[in-house]
PDB file of C-alpha atoms in Angstrom:
ATOM      1  CA  UNK H   1      36.271 -30.231 -19.016  1.00 33.00           C
ATOM      2  CA  UNK H   2      35.914 -27.075 -21.098  1.00 36.00           C
ATOM      3  CA  UNK H   3      34.313 -24.248 -19.207  1.00 41.00           C
ATOM      4  CA  UNK H   4      34.778 -21.354 -21.601  1.00 40.00           C
ATOM      5  CA  UNK H   5      37.059 -18.413 -22.113  1.00 41.00           C
ATOM      6  CA  UNK H   6      37.151 -15.377 -19.857  1.00 40.00           C
ATOM      7  CA  UNK H   7      34.484 -12.779 -20.601  1.00 40.00           C
ATOM      8  CA  UNK H   8      34.462  -9.484 -18.763  1.00 38.00           C
ATOM      9  CA  UNK H   9      30.735  -9.070 -19.375  1.00 36.00           C
ATOM     10  CA  UNK H  10      29.828 -12.192 -17.355  1.00 41.00           C
ATOM     11  CA  UNK H  11      30.582 -13.314 -13.850  1.00 41.00           C
ATOM     12  CA  UNK H  12      32.512 -16.554 -13.618  1.00 44.00           C
ATOM     13  CA  UNK H  13      29.658 -18.217 -11.797  1.00 41.00           C
ATOM     14  CA  UNK H  14      27.464 -17.468 -14.819  1.00 46.00           C
ATOM     15  CA  UNK H  15      30.054 -18.875 -17.212  1.00 42.00           C
ATOM     16  CA  UNK H  16      30.443 -22.070 -15.205  1.00 38.00           C
ATOM     17  CA  UNK H  17      26.669 -22.415 -14.809  1.00 39.00           C
ATOM     18  CA  UNK H  18      26.032 -22.001 -18.528  1.00 38.00           C
ATOM     19  CA  UNK H  19      28.812 -24.431 -19.401  1.00 35.00           C
ATOM     20  CA  UNK H  20      27.500 -27.038 -16.977  1.00 36.00           C
ATOM     21  CA  UNK H  21      24.027 -26.813 -18.534  1.00 33.00           C
ATOM     22  CA  UNK H  22      25.662 -27.533 -21.873  1.00 31.00           C
ATOM     23  CA  UNK H  23      27.269 -30.666 -20.482  1.00 31.00           C
ATOM     24  CA  UNK H  24      30.721 -29.175 -19.877  1.00 31.00           C
ATOM     25  CA  UNK H  25      32.558 -29.345 -16.583  1.00 35.00           C
ATOM     26  CA  UNK H  26      35.482 -27.490 -15.042  1.00 38.00           C
ATOM     27  CA  UNK H  27      38.633 -29.443 -14.266  1.00 38.00           C
ATOM     28  CA  UNK H  28      38.192 -30.326 -10.593  1.00 36.00           C
ATOM     29  CA  UNK H  29      41.068 -30.852  -8.210  1.00 38.00           C
ATOM     30  CA  UNK H  30      39.179 -32.963  -5.695  1.00 33.00           C
ATOM     31  CA  UNK H  31      41.619 -32.559  -2.842  1.00 31.00           C
ATOM     32  CA  UNK H  32      41.786 -28.839  -3.483  1.00 31.00           C
ATOM     33  CA  UNK H  33      38.036 -28.464  -3.383  1.00 31.00           C
ATOM     34  CA  UNK H  34      37.880 -30.330  -0.106  1.00 29.00           C
ATOM     35  CA  UNK H  35      40.288 -27.866   1.455  1.00 30.00           C
ATOM     36  CA  UNK H  36      38.763 -24.764  -0.079  1.00 33.00           C
ATOM     37  CA  UNK H  37      35.271 -25.625   1.133  1.00 35.00           C
ATOM     38  CA  UNK H  38      36.466 -24.979   4.678  1.00 33.00           C
ATOM     39  CA  UNK H  39      36.903 -21.329   3.765  1.00 36.00           C
ATOM     40  CA  UNK H  40      33.961 -19.742   2.017  1.00 36.00           C
ATOM     41  CA  UNK H  41      35.879 -16.642   1.060  1.00 40.00           C
ATOM     42  CA  UNK H  42      37.598 -16.858  -2.312  1.00 40.00           C
ATOM     43  CA  UNK H  43      41.042 -15.318  -2.496  1.00 41.00           C
ATOM     44  CA  UNK H  44      43.729 -15.190  -5.109  1.00 43.00           C
ATOM     45  CA  UNK H  45      47.288 -16.037  -4.279  1.00 49.00           C
ATOM     46  CA  UNK H  46      48.878 -13.412  -2.061  1.00 79.00           C
ATOM     47  CA  UNK H  47      50.510 -10.859  -4.368  1.00 85.00           C
ATOM     48  CA  UNK H  48      53.416 -10.567  -1.926  1.00 86.00           C
ATOM     49  CA  UNK H  49      54.053 -14.308  -2.159  1.00 89.00           C
ATOM     50  CA  UNK H  50      54.042 -14.009  -5.937  1.00 90.00           C
ATOM     51  CA  UNK H  51      56.725 -11.356  -5.671  1.00 90.00           C
ATOM     52  CA  UNK H  52      58.823 -13.351  -3.235  1.00 90.00           C
ATOM     53  CA  UNK H  53      58.775 -16.421  -5.466  1.00 89.00           C
ATOM     54  CA  UNK H  54      59.712 -14.268  -8.446  1.00 90.00           C
ATOM     55  CA  UNK H  55      62.554 -12.686  -6.498  1.00 89.00           C
ATOM     56  CA  UNK H  56      63.800 -16.103  -5.374  1.00 88.00           C
ATOM     57  CA  UNK H  57      64.357 -17.067  -8.998  1.00 86.00           C
ATOM     58  CA  UNK H  58      66.886 -14.289  -9.516  1.00 86.00           C
ATOM     59  CA  UNK H  59      68.303 -13.291  -6.135  1.00 79.00           C
ATOM     60  CA  UNK H  60      71.542 -15.197  -6.805  1.00 77.00           C
ATOM     61  CA  UNK H  61      72.179 -12.812  -9.699  1.00 77.00           C
ATOM     62  CA  UNK H  62      72.366  -9.785  -7.451  1.00 77.00           C
ATOM     63  CA  UNK H  63      70.184  -7.231  -5.719  1.00 82.00           C
ATOM     64  CA  UNK H  64      68.926  -5.567  -8.900  1.00 87.00           C
ATOM     65  CA  UNK H  65      67.872  -8.896 -10.386  1.00 86.00           C
ATOM     66  CA  UNK H  66      66.147  -9.813  -7.125  1.00 88.00           C
ATOM     67  CA  UNK H  67      64.077  -6.625  -7.037  1.00 91.00           C
ATOM     68  CA  UNK H  68      63.371  -7.012 -10.751  1.00 89.00           C
ATOM     69  CA  UNK H  69      62.017 -10.523 -10.167  1.00 89.00           C
ATOM     70  CA  UNK H  70      60.077  -9.301  -7.124  1.00 91.00           C
ATOM     71  CA  UNK H  71      58.307  -6.540  -9.051  1.00 92.00           C
ATOM     72  CA  UNK H  72      57.704  -8.578 -12.207  1.00 92.00           C
ATOM     73  CA  UNK H  73      56.396 -11.453 -10.087  1.00 91.00           C
ATOM     74  CA  UNK H  74      53.739  -9.138  -8.670  1.00 92.00           C
ATOM     75  CA  UNK H  75      53.102  -7.276 -11.919  1.00 92.00           C
ATOM     76  CA  UNK H  76      50.155  -9.334 -13.271  1.00 92.00           C
ATOM     77  CA  UNK H  77      48.082  -8.587 -10.158  1.00 89.00           C
ATOM     78  CA  UNK H  78      49.321  -5.030  -9.784  1.00 89.00           C
ATOM     79  CA  UNK H  79      48.481  -4.198 -13.388  1.00 89.00           C
ATOM     80  CA  UNK H  80      45.021  -5.740 -13.219  1.00 86.00           C
ATOM     81  CA  UNK H  81      43.895  -4.889  -9.668  1.00 86.00           C
ATOM     82  CA  UNK H  82      46.402  -2.257  -8.543  1.00 83.00           C
ATOM     83  CA  UNK H  83      44.668   0.694 -10.192  1.00 83.00           C
ATOM     84  CA  UNK H  84      41.327  -0.340  -8.701  1.00 83.00           C
ATOM     85  CA  UNK H  85      42.742  -0.452  -5.174  1.00 83.00           C
ATOM     86  CA  UNK H  86      44.564   2.867  -5.567  1.00 82.00           C
ATOM     87  CA  UNK H  87      41.404   4.560  -6.816  1.00 83.00           C
ATOM     88  CA  UNK H  88      39.162   2.988  -4.138  1.00 81.00           C
ATOM     89  CA  UNK H  89      40.848   3.831  -0.817  1.00 79.00           C
ATOM     90  CA  UNK H  90      37.525   3.630   1.065  1.00 81.00           C
ATOM     91  CA  UNK H  91      37.176  -0.030   0.094  1.00 79.00           C
ATOM     92  CA  UNK H  92      40.666  -0.717   1.433  1.00 76.00           C
ATOM     93  CA  UNK H  93      39.925   1.104   4.711  1.00 81.00           C
ATOM     94  CA  UNK H  94      36.691  -0.869   5.208  1.00 78.00           C
ATOM     95  CA  UNK H  95      38.589  -4.090   4.511  1.00 73.00           C
ATOM     96  CA  UNK H  96      41.305  -3.208   7.012  1.00 74.00           C
ATOM     97  CA  UNK H  97      38.685  -2.274   9.583  1.00 73.00           C
ATOM     98  CA  UNK H  98      37.037  -5.670   9.165  1.00 71.00           C
ATOM     99  CA  UNK H  99      33.717  -4.244   7.966  1.00 72.00           C
ATOM    100  CA  UNK H 100      33.996  -6.173   4.703  1.00 71.00           C
ATOM    101  CA  UNK H 101      35.797  -9.396   3.895  1.00 69.00           C
ATOM    102  CA  UNK H 102      36.939 -11.225   0.841  1.00 70.00           C
ATOM    103  CA  UNK H 103      37.902  -9.808  -2.573  1.00 75.00           C
ATOM    104  CA  UNK H 104      35.982  -7.030  -4.375  1.00 79.00           C
ATOM    105  CA  UNK H 105      32.606  -8.057  -5.760  1.00 77.00           C
ATOM    106  CA  UNK H 106      32.195  -8.217  -9.538  1.00 82.00           C
ATOM    107  CA  UNK H 107      29.590  -5.459  -9.372  1.00 81.00           C
ATOM    108  CA  UNK H 108      32.089  -2.824  -8.204  1.00 82.00           C
ATOM    109  CA  UNK H 109      34.954  -3.759 -10.540  1.00 86.00           C
ATOM    110  CA  UNK H 110      35.399  -1.541 -13.620  1.00 86.00           C
ATOM    111  CA  UNK H 111      35.581  -3.234 -17.025  1.00 89.00           C
ATOM    112  CA  UNK H 112      39.300  -2.429 -17.385  1.00 88.00           C
ATOM    113  CA  UNK H 113      40.109  -4.830 -14.511  1.00 90.00           C
ATOM    114  CA  UNK H 114      38.734  -7.748 -16.527  1.00 91.00           C
ATOM    115  CA  UNK H 115      40.518  -6.675 -19.715  1.00 89.00           C
ATOM    116  CA  UNK H 116      43.802  -6.214 -17.852  1.00 91.00           C
ATOM    117  CA  UNK H 117      43.393  -9.581 -16.129  1.00 92.00           C
ATOM    118  CA  UNK H 118      43.023 -11.268 -19.529  1.00 92.00           C
ATOM    119  CA  UNK H 119      46.199  -9.634 -20.796  1.00 92.00           C
ATOM    120  CA  UNK H 120      48.351 -10.227 -17.764  1.00 92.00           C
ATOM    121  CA  UNK H 121      47.348 -13.789 -16.850  1.00 93.00           C
ATOM    122  CA  UNK H 122      47.750 -15.763 -20.042  1.00 92.00           C
ATOM    123  CA  UNK H 123      50.617 -17.682 -21.606  1.00 94.00           C
ATOM    124  CA  UNK H 124      49.930 -16.460 -25.148  1.00 94.00           C
ATOM    125  CA  UNK H 125      50.473 -12.782 -24.352  1.00 93.00           C
ATOM    126  CA  UNK H 126      53.439 -13.681 -22.162  1.00 94.00           C
ATOM    127  CA  UNK H 127      55.100 -15.581 -25.014  1.00 95.00           C
ATOM    128  CA  UNK H 128      54.492 -12.687 -27.411  1.00 94.00           C
ATOM    129  CA  UNK H 129      55.968 -10.158 -24.976  1.00 93.00           C
ATOM    130  CA  UNK H 130      58.935 -12.426 -24.198  1.00 94.00           C
ATOM    131  CA  UNK H 131      59.685 -12.941 -27.900  1.00 95.00           C
ATOM    132  CA  UNK H 132      59.299  -9.235 -28.744  1.00 94.00           C
ATOM    133  CA  UNK H 133      61.676  -8.184 -25.963  1.00 93.00           C
ATOM    134  CA  UNK H 134      64.166 -10.892 -27.009  1.00 94.00           C
ATOM    135  CA  UNK H 135      64.244  -9.461 -30.516  1.00 93.00           C
ATOM    136  CA  UNK H 136      64.459  -5.879 -29.203  1.00 92.00           C
ATOM    137  CA  UNK H 137      67.229  -6.285 -26.624  1.00 90.00           C
ATOM    138  CA  UNK H 138      69.029  -9.104 -28.499  1.00 89.00           C
ATOM    139  CA  UNK H 139      68.989 -11.471 -25.523  1.00 90.00           C
ATOM    140  CA  UNK H 140      66.374 -13.472 -23.637  1.00 90.00           C
ATOM    141  CA  UNK H 141      64.613 -11.353 -20.999  1.00 90.00           C
ATOM    142  CA  UNK H 142      64.977 -13.966 -18.283  1.00 90.00           C
ATOM    143  CA  UNK H 143      63.360 -11.708 -15.667  1.00 89.00           C
ATOM    144  CA  UNK H 144      60.074 -12.385 -17.443  1.00 92.00           C
ATOM    145  CA  UNK H 145      60.349 -15.858 -15.941  1.00 91.00           C
ATOM    146  CA  UNK H 146      58.902 -14.340 -12.759  1.00 93.00           C
ATOM    147  CA  UNK H 147      55.811 -13.345 -14.742  1.00 95.00           C
ATOM    148  CA  UNK H 148      55.544 -16.861 -16.192  1.00 95.00           C
ATOM    149  CA  UNK H 149      55.844 -18.372 -12.709  1.00 93.00           C
ATOM    150  CA  UNK H 150      52.986 -16.127 -11.534  1.00 93.00           C
ATOM    151  CA  UNK H 151      50.675 -17.465 -14.258  1.00 94.00           C
ATOM    152  CA  UNK H 152      51.680 -21.101 -13.693  1.00 92.00           C
ATOM    153  CA  UNK H 153      51.059 -20.774  -9.955  1.00 89.00           C
ATOM    154  CA  UNK H 154      47.619 -19.241 -10.549  1.00 89.00           C
ATOM    155  CA  UNK H 155      46.333 -21.920 -12.928  1.00 89.00           C
ATOM    156  CA  UNK H 156      45.694 -24.625 -10.266  1.00 86.00           C
ATOM    157  CA  UNK H 157      45.060 -22.195  -7.420  1.00 84.00           C
ATOM    158  CA  UNK H 158      42.064 -20.127  -8.511  1.00 83.00           C
ATOM    159  CA  UNK H 159      38.455 -21.191  -8.119  1.00 79.00           C
ATOM    160  CA  UNK H 160      36.189 -20.925 -11.153  1.00 82.00           C
ATOM    161  CA  UNK H 161      33.811 -18.766  -9.110  1.00 79.00           C
ATOM    162  CA  UNK H 162      36.233 -15.822  -8.955  1.00 81.00           C
ATOM    163  CA  UNK H 163      38.823 -14.953 -11.606  1.00 85.00           C
ATOM    164  CA  UNK H 164      39.989 -18.349 -12.821  1.00 87.00           C
ATOM    165  CA  UNK H 165      43.241 -18.006 -14.773  1.00 88.00           C
ATOM    166  CA  UNK H 166      42.591 -17.407 -18.515  1.00 91.00           C
ATOM    167  CA  UNK H 167      45.934 -18.964 -19.407  1.00 90.00           C
ATOM    168  CA  UNK H 168      45.092 -19.563 -23.090  1.00 90.00           C
ATOM    169  CA  UNK H 169      43.291 -16.278 -23.741  1.00 89.00           C
ATOM    170  CA  UNK H 170      42.166 -15.159 -26.331  1.00 86.00           C
ATOM    171  CA  UNK H 171      41.534 -18.824 -27.109  1.00 88.00           C
ATOM    172  CA  UNK H 172      38.969 -20.950 -25.246  1.00 85.00           C
ATOM    173  CA  UNK H 173      40.439 -21.969 -21.902  1.00 84.00           C
ATOM    174  CA  UNK H 174      39.579 -24.988 -19.720  1.00 85.00           C
ATOM    175  CA  UNK H 175      39.463 -23.271 -16.346  1.00 85.00           C
ATOM    176  CA  UNK H 176      40.818 -25.217 -13.392  1.00 82.00           C
ATOM    177  CA  UNK H 177      38.738 -25.155 -10.235  1.00 83.00           C
ATOM    178  CA  UNK H 178      41.631 -25.215  -7.803  1.00 80.00           C
ATOM    179  CA  UNK H 179      42.569 -24.648  -4.200  1.00 78.00           C
ATOM    180  CA  UNK H 180      42.392 -21.228  -2.561  1.00 74.00           C
ATOM    181  CA  UNK H 181      45.749 -19.799  -1.531  1.00 75.00           C
ATOM    182  CA  UNK H 182      44.003 -18.419   1.571  1.00 70.00           C
ATOM    183  CA  UNK H 183      43.236 -21.918   2.865  1.00 76.00           C
ATOM    184  CA  UNK H 184      45.112 -22.004   6.201  1.00 79.00           C
ATOM    185  CA  UNK H 185      46.935 -25.257   5.409  1.00 82.00           C
ATOM    186  CA  UNK H 186      48.038 -24.038   2.021  1.00 82.00           C
ATOM    187  CA  UNK H 187      48.960 -20.578   3.271  1.00 85.00           C
ATOM    188  CA  UNK H 188      51.173 -22.136   5.938  1.00 87.00           C
ATOM    189  CA  UNK H 189      52.803 -24.480   3.409  1.00 87.00           C
ATOM    190  CA  UNK H 190      53.395 -21.647   0.956  1.00 88.00           C
ATOM    191  CA  UNK H 191      55.162 -19.349   3.391  1.00 89.00           C
ATOM    192  CA  UNK H 192      57.005 -22.248   5.018  1.00 91.00           C
ATOM    193  CA  UNK H 193      58.428 -23.112   1.620  1.00 91.00           C
ATOM    194  CA  UNK H 194      59.411 -19.480   1.081  1.00 92.00           C
ATOM    195  CA  UNK H 195      61.215 -19.437   4.445  1.00 92.00           C
ATOM    196  CA  UNK H 196      63.082 -22.633   3.545  1.00 92.00           C
ATOM    197  CA  UNK H 197      64.027 -21.330   0.091  1.00 90.00           C
ATOM    198  CA  UNK H 198      65.264 -17.950   1.326  1.00 89.00           C
ATOM    199  CA  UNK H 199      67.109 -19.558   4.215  1.00 89.00           C
ATOM    200  CA  UNK H 200      68.856 -21.845   1.754  1.00 87.00           C
ATOM    201  CA  UNK H 201      69.733 -18.923  -0.481  1.00 84.00           C
ATOM    202  CA  UNK H 202      71.070 -16.936   2.454  1.00 83.00           C
ATOM    203  CA  UNK H 203      73.223 -19.814   3.732  1.00 82.00           C
ATOM    204  CA  UNK H 204      74.548 -20.516   0.240  1.00 78.00           C
ATOM    205  CA  UNK H 205      75.467 -16.848  -0.209  1.00 76.00           C
ATOM    206  CA  UNK H 206      77.229 -16.751   3.156  1.00 74.00           C
ATOM    207  CA  UNK H 207      79.181 -19.893   2.339  1.00 71.00           C
ATOM    208  CA  UNK H 208      80.149 -18.559  -1.058  1.00 69.00           C
ATOM    209  CA  UNK H 209      81.383 -15.296   0.466  1.00 65.00           C
ATOM    210  CA  UNK H 210      83.468 -17.170   3.030  1.00 65.00           C
ATOM    211  CA  UNK H 211      85.331 -19.173   0.396  1.00 64.00           C
ATOM    212  CA  UNK H 212      88.844 -17.888  -0.334  1.00 65.00           C
ATOM    213  CA  UNK H 213      89.214 -16.084  -3.619  1.00 61.00           C
ATOM    214  CA  UNK H 214      92.046 -17.001  -5.935  1.00 57.00           C
TER     215      UNK H 214
END
């Protein structure tokens, strides 16, 4: 089951290959692999969906809390890949024009992307940051729950071939070879659930506003 911890100096395919030769295996989600094989391109979960799920956690607490959850929900991907995309506009233009497809290749990613991904996608660093902020502001920073949700969603939804979630970094992590969020069936289910959740929140808010105040 153990594949190995995230190393920026190796591609994930190399890590998995070396681990398999040693008798180790990734944790396979059989049904997930069956779906993801229908789409050869490997994607991470849509960063916008991450933000919307994070915002849904806190939207009942007001607009500021909603936008806080939205931003923090996207933060792990923005902090690890955002700088790369901002500094490589030509790659984005080629992607939009359809001349390239899929995520950036390992060969064009700077080392800082891998370091940042380690730091932003693991439960150990999240717990340290949560505890530190709790001590500093004297109350639990509940908005960090959006960050935690991002990590938990990524664990079973990243393939080992491209940025599996290093959720126990800096300790050895058993990567999960999960389903791609870009699989059409999963993409439809994900956004359908978001529509249902936000519709429910909207209707609840309208009903609450219509109730007479004492």
